[in-house]
Coordinates of C-alpha atoms in Angstrom, one line a residue:
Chain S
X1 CA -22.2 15.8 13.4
X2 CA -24.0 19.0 14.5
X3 CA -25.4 17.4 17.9
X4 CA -25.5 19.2 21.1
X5 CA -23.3 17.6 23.4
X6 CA -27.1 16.5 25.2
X7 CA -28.2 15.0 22.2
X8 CA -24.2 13.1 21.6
X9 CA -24.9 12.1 25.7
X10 CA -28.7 10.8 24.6
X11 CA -27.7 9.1 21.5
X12 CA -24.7 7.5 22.9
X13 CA -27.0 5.9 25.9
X14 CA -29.6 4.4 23.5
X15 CA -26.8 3.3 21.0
X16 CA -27.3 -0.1 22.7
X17 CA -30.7 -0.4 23.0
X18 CA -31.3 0.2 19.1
X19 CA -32.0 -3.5 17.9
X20 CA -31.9 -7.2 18.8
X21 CA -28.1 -7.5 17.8
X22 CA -27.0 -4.5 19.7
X23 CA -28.6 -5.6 23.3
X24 CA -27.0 -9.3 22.3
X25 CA -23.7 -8.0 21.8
X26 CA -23.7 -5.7 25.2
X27 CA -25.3 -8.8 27.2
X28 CA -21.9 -10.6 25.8
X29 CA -19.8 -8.2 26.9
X30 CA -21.6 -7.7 30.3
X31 CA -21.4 -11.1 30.9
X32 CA -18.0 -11.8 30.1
X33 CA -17.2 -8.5 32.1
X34 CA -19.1 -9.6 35.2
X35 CA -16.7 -13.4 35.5
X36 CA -13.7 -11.3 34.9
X37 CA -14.2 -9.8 37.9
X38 CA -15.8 -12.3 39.9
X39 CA -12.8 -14.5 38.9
X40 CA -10.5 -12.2 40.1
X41 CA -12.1 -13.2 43.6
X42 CA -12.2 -16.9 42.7
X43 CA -8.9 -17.2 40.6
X44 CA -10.6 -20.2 39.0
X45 CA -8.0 -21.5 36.0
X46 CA -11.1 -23.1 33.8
X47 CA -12.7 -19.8 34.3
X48 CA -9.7 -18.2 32.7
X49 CA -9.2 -20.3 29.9
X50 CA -12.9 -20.6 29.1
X51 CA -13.2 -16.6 28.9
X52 CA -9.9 -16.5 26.6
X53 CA -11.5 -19.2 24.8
X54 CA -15.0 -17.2 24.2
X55 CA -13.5 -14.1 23.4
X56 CA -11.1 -15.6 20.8
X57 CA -14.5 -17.4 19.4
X58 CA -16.7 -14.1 19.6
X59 CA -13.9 -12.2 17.6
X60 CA -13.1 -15.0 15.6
X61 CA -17.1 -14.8 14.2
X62 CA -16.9 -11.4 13.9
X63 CA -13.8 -12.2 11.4
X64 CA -15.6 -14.5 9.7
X65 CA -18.7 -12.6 9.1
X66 CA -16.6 -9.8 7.7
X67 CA -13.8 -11.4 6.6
X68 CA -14.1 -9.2 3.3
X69 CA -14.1 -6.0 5.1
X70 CA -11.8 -6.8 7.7
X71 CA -9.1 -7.8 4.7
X72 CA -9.9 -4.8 2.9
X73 CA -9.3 -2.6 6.6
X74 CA -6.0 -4.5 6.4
X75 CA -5.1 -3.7 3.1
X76 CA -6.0 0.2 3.7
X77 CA -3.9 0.5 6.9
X78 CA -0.8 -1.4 4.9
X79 CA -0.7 0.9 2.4
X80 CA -1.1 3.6 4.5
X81 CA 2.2 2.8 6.2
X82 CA 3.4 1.9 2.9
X83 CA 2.3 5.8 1.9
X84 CA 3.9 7.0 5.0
X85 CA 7.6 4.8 3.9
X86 CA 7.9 5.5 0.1
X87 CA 5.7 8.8 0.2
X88 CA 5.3 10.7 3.3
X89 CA 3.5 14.0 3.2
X90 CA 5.5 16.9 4.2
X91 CA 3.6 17.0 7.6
X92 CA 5.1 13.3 8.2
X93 CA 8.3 13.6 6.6
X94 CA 9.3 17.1 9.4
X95 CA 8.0 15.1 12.5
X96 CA 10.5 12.0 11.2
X97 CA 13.4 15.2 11.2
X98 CA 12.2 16.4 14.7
X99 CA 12.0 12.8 16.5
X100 CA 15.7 12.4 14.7
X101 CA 16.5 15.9 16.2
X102 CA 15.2 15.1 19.5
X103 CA 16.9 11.9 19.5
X104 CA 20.2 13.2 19.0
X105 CA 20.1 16.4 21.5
X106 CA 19.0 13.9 24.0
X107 CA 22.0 11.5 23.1
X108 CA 24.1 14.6 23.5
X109 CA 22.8 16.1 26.7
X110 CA 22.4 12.3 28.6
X111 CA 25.6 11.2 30.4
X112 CA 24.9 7.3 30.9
X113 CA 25.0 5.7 27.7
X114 CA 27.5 4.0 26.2
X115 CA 29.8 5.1 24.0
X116 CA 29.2 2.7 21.0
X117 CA 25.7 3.7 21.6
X118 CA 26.0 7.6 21.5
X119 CA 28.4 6.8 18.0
X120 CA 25.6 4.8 16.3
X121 CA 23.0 7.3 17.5
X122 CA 24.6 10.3 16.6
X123 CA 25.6 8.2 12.4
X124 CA 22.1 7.7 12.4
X125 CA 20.4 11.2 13.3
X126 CA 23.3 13.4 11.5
X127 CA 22.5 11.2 8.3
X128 CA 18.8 11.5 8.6
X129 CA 18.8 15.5 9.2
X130 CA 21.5 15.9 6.6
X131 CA 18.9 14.2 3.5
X132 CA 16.4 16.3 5.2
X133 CA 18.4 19.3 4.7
X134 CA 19.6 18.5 1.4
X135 CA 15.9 17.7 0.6
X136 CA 14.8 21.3 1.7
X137 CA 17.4 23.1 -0.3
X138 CA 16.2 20.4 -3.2
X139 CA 13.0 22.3 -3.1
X140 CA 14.3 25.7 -2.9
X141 CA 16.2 25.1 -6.1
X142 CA 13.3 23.2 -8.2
X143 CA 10.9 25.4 -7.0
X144 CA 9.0 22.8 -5.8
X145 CA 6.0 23.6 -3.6
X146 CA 5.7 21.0 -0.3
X147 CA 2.2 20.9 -0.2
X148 CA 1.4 18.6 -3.0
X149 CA 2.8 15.6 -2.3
X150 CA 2.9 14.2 -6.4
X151 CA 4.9 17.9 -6.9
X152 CA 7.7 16.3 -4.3
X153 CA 7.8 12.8 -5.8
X154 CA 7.8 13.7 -9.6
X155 CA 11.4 14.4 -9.2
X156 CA 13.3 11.5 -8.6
X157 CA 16.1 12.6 -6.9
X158 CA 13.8 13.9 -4.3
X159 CA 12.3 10.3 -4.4
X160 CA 15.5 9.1 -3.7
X161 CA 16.7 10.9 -0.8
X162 CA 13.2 10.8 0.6
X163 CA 13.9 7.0 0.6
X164 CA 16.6 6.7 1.7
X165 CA 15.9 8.9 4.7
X166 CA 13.1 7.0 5.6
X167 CA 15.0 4.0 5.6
X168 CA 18.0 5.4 7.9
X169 CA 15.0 6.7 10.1
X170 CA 13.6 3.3 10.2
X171 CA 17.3 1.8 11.6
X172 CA 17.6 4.4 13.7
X173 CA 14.3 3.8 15.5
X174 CA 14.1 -0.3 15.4
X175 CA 18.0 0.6 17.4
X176 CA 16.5 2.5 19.5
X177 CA 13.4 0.0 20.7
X178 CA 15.8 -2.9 20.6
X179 CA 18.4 -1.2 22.3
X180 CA 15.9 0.1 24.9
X181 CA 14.1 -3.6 25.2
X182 CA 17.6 -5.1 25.7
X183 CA 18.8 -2.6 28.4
X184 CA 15.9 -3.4 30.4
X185 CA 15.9 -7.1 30.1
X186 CA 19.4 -6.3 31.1
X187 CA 18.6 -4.1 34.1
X188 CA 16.0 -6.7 35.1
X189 CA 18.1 -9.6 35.0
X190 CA 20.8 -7.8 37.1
X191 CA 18.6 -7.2 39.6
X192 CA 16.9 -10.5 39.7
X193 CA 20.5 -11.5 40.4
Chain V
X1 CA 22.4 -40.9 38.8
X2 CA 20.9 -37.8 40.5
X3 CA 23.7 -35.6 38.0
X4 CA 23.2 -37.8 35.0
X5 CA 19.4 -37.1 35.6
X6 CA 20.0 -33.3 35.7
X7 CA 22.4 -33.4 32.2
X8 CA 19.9 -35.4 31.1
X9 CA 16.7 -32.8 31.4
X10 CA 19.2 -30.1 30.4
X11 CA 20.1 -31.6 27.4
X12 CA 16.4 -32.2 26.4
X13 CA 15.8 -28.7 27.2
X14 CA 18.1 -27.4 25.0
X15 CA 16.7 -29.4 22.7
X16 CA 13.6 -28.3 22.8
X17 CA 14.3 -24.6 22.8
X18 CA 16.5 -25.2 19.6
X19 CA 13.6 -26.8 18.0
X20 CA 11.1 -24.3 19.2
X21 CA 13.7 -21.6 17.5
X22 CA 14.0 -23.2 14.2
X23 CA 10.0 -23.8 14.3
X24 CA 10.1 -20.1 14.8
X25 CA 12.3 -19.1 12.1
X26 CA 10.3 -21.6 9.8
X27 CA 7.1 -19.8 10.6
X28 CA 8.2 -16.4 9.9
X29 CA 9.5 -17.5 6.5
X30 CA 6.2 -19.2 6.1
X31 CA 4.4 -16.3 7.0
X32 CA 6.5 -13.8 4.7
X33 CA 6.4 -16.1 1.7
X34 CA 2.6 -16.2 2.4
X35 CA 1.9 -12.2 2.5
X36 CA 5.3 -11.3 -0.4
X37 CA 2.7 -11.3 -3.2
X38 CA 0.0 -9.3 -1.5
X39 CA 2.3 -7.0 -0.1
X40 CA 3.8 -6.6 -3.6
X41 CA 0.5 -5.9 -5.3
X42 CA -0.5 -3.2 -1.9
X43 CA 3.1 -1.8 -2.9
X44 CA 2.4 -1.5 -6.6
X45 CA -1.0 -0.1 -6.0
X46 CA 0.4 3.0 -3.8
X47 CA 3.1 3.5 -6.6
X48 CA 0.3 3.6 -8.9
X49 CA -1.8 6.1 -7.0
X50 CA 1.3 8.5 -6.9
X51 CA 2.1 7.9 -10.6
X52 CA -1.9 9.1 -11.4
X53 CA -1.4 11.9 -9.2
X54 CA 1.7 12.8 -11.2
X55 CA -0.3 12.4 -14.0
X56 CA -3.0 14.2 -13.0
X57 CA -0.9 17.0 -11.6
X58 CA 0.8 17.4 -15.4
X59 CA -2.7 17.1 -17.1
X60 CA -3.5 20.4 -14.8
X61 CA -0.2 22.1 -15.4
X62 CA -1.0 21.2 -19.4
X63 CA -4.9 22.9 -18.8
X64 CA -3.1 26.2 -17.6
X65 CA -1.1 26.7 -20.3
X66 CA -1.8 29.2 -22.8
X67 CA -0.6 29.9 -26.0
X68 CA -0.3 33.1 -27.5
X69 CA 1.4 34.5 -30.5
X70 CA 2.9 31.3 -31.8
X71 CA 6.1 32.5 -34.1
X72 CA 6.2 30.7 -36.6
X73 CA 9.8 31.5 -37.7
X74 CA 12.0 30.0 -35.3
X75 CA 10.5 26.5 -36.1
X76 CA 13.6 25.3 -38.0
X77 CA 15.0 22.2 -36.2
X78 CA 18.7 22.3 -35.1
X79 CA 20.7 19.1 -34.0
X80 CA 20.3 20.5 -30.4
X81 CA 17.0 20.7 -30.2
X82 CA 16.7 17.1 -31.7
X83 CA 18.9 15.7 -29.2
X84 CA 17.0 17.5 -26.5
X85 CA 13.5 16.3 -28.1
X86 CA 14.6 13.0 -28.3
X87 CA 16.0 13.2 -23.9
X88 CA 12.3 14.4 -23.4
X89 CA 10.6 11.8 -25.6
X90 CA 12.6 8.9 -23.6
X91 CA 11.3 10.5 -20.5
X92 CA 8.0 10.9 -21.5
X93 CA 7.5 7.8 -22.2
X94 CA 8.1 6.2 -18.5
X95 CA 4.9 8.9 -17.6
X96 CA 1.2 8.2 -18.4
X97 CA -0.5 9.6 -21.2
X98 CA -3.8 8.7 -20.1
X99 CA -6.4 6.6 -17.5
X100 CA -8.6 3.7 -17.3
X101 CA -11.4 3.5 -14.6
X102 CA -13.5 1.2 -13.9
X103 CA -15.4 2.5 -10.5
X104 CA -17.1 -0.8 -10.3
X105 CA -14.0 -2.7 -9.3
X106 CA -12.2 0.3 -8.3
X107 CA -9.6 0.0 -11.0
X108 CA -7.8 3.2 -11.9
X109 CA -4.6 2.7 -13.7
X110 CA -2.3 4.9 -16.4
X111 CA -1.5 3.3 -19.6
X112 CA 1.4 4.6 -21.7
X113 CA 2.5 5.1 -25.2
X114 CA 2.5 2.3 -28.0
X115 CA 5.7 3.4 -28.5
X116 CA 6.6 3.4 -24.9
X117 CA 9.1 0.5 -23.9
X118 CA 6.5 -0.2 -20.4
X119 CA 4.2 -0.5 -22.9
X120 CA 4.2 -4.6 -21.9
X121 CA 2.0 -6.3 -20.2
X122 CA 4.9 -7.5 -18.0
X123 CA 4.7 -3.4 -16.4
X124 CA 1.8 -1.8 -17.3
X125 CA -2.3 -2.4 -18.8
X126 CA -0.8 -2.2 -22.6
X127 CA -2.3 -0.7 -25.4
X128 CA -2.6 -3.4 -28.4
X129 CA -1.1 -2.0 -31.8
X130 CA -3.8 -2.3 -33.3
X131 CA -5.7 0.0 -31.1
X132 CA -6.8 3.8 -31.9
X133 CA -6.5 6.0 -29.4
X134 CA -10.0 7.3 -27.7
X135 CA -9.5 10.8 -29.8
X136 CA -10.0 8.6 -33.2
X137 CA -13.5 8.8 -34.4
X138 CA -15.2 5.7 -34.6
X139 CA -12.1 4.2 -33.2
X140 CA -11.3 1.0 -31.0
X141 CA -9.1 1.7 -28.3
X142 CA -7.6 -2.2 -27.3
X143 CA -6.1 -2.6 -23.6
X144 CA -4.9 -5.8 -22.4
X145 CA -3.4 -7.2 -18.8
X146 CA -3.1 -10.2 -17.0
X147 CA -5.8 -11.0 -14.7
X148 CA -4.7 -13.7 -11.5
X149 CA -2.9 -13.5 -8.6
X150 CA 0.2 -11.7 -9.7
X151 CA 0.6 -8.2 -8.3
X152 CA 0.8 -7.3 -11.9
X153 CA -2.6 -8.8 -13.0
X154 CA -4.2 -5.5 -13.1
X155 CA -7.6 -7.0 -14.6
X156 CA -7.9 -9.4 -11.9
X157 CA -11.7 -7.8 -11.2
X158 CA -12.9 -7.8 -14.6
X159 CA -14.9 -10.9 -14.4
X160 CA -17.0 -9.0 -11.8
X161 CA -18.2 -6.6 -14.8
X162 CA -21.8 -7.0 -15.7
X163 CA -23.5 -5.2 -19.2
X164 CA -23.9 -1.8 -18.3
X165 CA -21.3 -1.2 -16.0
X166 CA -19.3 2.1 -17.1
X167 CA -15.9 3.0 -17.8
X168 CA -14.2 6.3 -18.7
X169 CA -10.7 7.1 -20.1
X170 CA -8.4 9.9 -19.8
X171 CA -6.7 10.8 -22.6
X172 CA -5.2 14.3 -23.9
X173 CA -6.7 16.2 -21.3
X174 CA -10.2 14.4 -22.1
X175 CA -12.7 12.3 -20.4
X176 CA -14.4 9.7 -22.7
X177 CA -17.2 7.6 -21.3
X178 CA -18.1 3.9 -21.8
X179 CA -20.9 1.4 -21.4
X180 CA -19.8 -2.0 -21.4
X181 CA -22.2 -3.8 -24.1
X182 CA -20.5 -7.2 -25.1
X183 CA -18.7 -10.0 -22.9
X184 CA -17.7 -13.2 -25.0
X185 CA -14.9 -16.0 -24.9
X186 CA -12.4 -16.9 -27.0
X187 CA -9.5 -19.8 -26.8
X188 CA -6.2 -18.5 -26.3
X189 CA -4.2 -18.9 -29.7
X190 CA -2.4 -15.6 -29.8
X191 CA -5.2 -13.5 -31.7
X192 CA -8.4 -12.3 -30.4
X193 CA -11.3 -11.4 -32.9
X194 CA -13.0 -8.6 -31.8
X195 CA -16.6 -8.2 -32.7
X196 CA -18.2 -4.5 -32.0
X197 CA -20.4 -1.8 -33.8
X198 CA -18.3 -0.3 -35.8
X199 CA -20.5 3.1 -36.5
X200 CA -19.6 3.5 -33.0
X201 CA -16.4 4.7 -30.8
X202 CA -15.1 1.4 -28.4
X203 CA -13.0 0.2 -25.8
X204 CA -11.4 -3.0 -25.8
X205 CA -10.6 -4.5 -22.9
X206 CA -8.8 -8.0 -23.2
X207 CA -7.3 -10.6 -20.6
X208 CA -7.4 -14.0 -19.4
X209 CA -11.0 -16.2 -18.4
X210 CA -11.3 -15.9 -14.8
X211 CA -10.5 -19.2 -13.2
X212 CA -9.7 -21.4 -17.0
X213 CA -6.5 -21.2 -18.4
X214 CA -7.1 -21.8 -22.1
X215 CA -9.7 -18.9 -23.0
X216 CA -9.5 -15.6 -22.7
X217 CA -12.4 -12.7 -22.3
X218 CA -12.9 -9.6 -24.5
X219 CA -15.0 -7.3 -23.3
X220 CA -17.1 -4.3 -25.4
X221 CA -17.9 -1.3 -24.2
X222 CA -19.8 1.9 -26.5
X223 CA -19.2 5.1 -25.9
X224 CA -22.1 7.0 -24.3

């Protein structure tokens, strides 16, 4: 951790050369790098299918040599989104109320969106940064210091409209991306037209 | 012909795509059947991380308080007071009073009051009757759970346990520590006999054989 930034630049250039394994697993990636890009010349199909085939294989051995500690990485990154849904930090829980508040000065401000659009948008943000208001003033009243997140979530009703914020948040961004994703299939199709 | 050929591929087109949609909507119900009881044991185990740093946070809050000059003539009880003793008691006992750990399997869970109503094995690891809590001398403190599949078989890992492996508990503000000395079987008939030292302090820990489903394990451990 306390290298130079020679001795990071040294260490980093013999990383590969360290054992048998580690040269193996660069000459697989060299070699699958190199009929990438001599395929690009070639635009051989079997090449194609045979590389998609090897790296699905290579990874697929990896996963089966570490299938324990691949499930438990799994496991660790679910219940870190499940953290971040039923307990967010404070750091977490103020960047949900500033995407909502940038959301909804940029629904204000842009003139080309539909009106239904603007409606939903506008529900869904004023909700969100009204629970994250009431939440603040919440704390103000209990006392309640922000930085330890068990002092937030031994009081249910903080809990609660944590939850439920989250929630609305989540609607409001999976309306957002499927909104966005149907506008541009939209956009594309009319022009295909 | 050259139109009935053209309805024809349509048709079978549409077929297809309908089939490939309710193929679709078969394997995502598939897949979420598959991952609900995982994901409900993930979700219980971040639930019961916060609830131990609830705990944790109310054992600290307990260690700071001091008590000075304790006047002793305001101690009679009025109806008031009971009914507000009796609003805390009811909330107290959805909290932890104290902590397993096993580090060995990672298991860290809360366990609450006999009195408690989550005392069941149905919520929580449950402290048997019988049991003495670990501040008894020369007591045997009994826990039990289910051990399986189920998000709420807490002892799942349990079979993993070797003699020697260690255990502490939390209870009243106190760490006591455990060496696990005795693993036998039993058949399941709804009583367990528990054989231990008794010129020593224990911990019980009871729950179903790993992989048989008419025996069930107790497990000893001494405190060190």
């Amino acid at each position: 951790m306390d290298l130079s930034i020679i001795e990071k630049l040294i260490t980093f250039i013999t990383l590969p050369f360290q054992s048998f394994l580690t040269i193996e697993i660069l000459l697989i990636f060299l070699l699958i790098l190199i009929f990438l890009i001599y395929n690009e010349k070639r635009q051989n199909k079997k090449v194609k299918y045979a590389i998609t085939a090897l790296i699905i294989f290579f990874f697929s051995l990896l996963a089966f040599y570490f299938s324990e500690d691949i499930i438990t990485v799994l496991s660790e990154i679910v219940k870190t989104i499940m953290r971040c849904f039923y307990f967010p930090n404070i750091v977490f829980y103020i960047l949900t109320a500033i995407i909502s508040l940038v959301i909804l000065i940029y629904t204000i401000l842009k003139n080309n969106l539909t009106k239904l659009n603007k409606i939903i948008t506008y529900v869904l943000t004023l909700i969100h940064l009204y629970l994250f208001t009431n939440f603040i003033s919440l704390a103000i009243t209990n006392n309640t210091s922000l930085t330890n997140t068990a002092n937030i979530y031994q009081h249910d009703n903080m809990f609660i409209i944590v939850l439920f914020s989250q929630i609305i948040f989540i609607i409001l961004i999976l309306y957002k991306a499927i909104y966005h994703f149907c506008y541009i299939r939209h956009s594309k199709l009319k022009n295909t037209k | 012909m050259w139109l009935k050929d053209r309805t024809m591929q349509r048709k079978s087109k549409n077929l297809k795509s309908q089939l490939f949609k309710v193929g679709f909507f078969f394997l995502i119900v598939g897949i979420l059947v598959f991952i609900s009881t995982p994901l409900r044991k993930l979700k219980e185990e971040v639930f019961e991380e916060m609830r131990l740093a609830i705990f944790q946070l109310n054992i600290n809050e307990t260690n700071n308080t001091t008590i000075n000059n304790v006047n002793t003539e305001n101690l009679e009880v009025t109806s008031e007071n009971t009914e507000q003793a009796e609003a805390n008691d009811k909330k107290a006992n959805y909290s932890y009073i104290g902590e397993l750990s096993i580090p060995k399997i990672k298991l860290r869970r809360g366990f609450v009051s006999k009195e408690s109503r989550y005392n069941n094995i149905e919520y929580n690891i449950t402290v048997a009757n019988e049991a003495n809590y670990p501040d008894v001398p020369l007591g045997n403190f009994i826990l039990m759970a289910h051990s399986g599949n189920a998000y709420i078989s807490f002892f799942d890992k349990l079979y993993k346990l070797q003699i020697g492996d260690e255990a502490s508990v939390s209870y009243n503000a106190v760490t006591y520590n455990y060496r696990l000395t005795n693993i036998y079987n039993q058949a399941k008939t709804g009583t367990v006999a528990i054989y231990r030292n008794p010129n020593v302090k224990t911990l019980t820990l009871i729950t179903c054989t790993h992989n048989d489903d008419y025996n069930q394990t107790i497990y000893i451990f001494e405190e060190i």
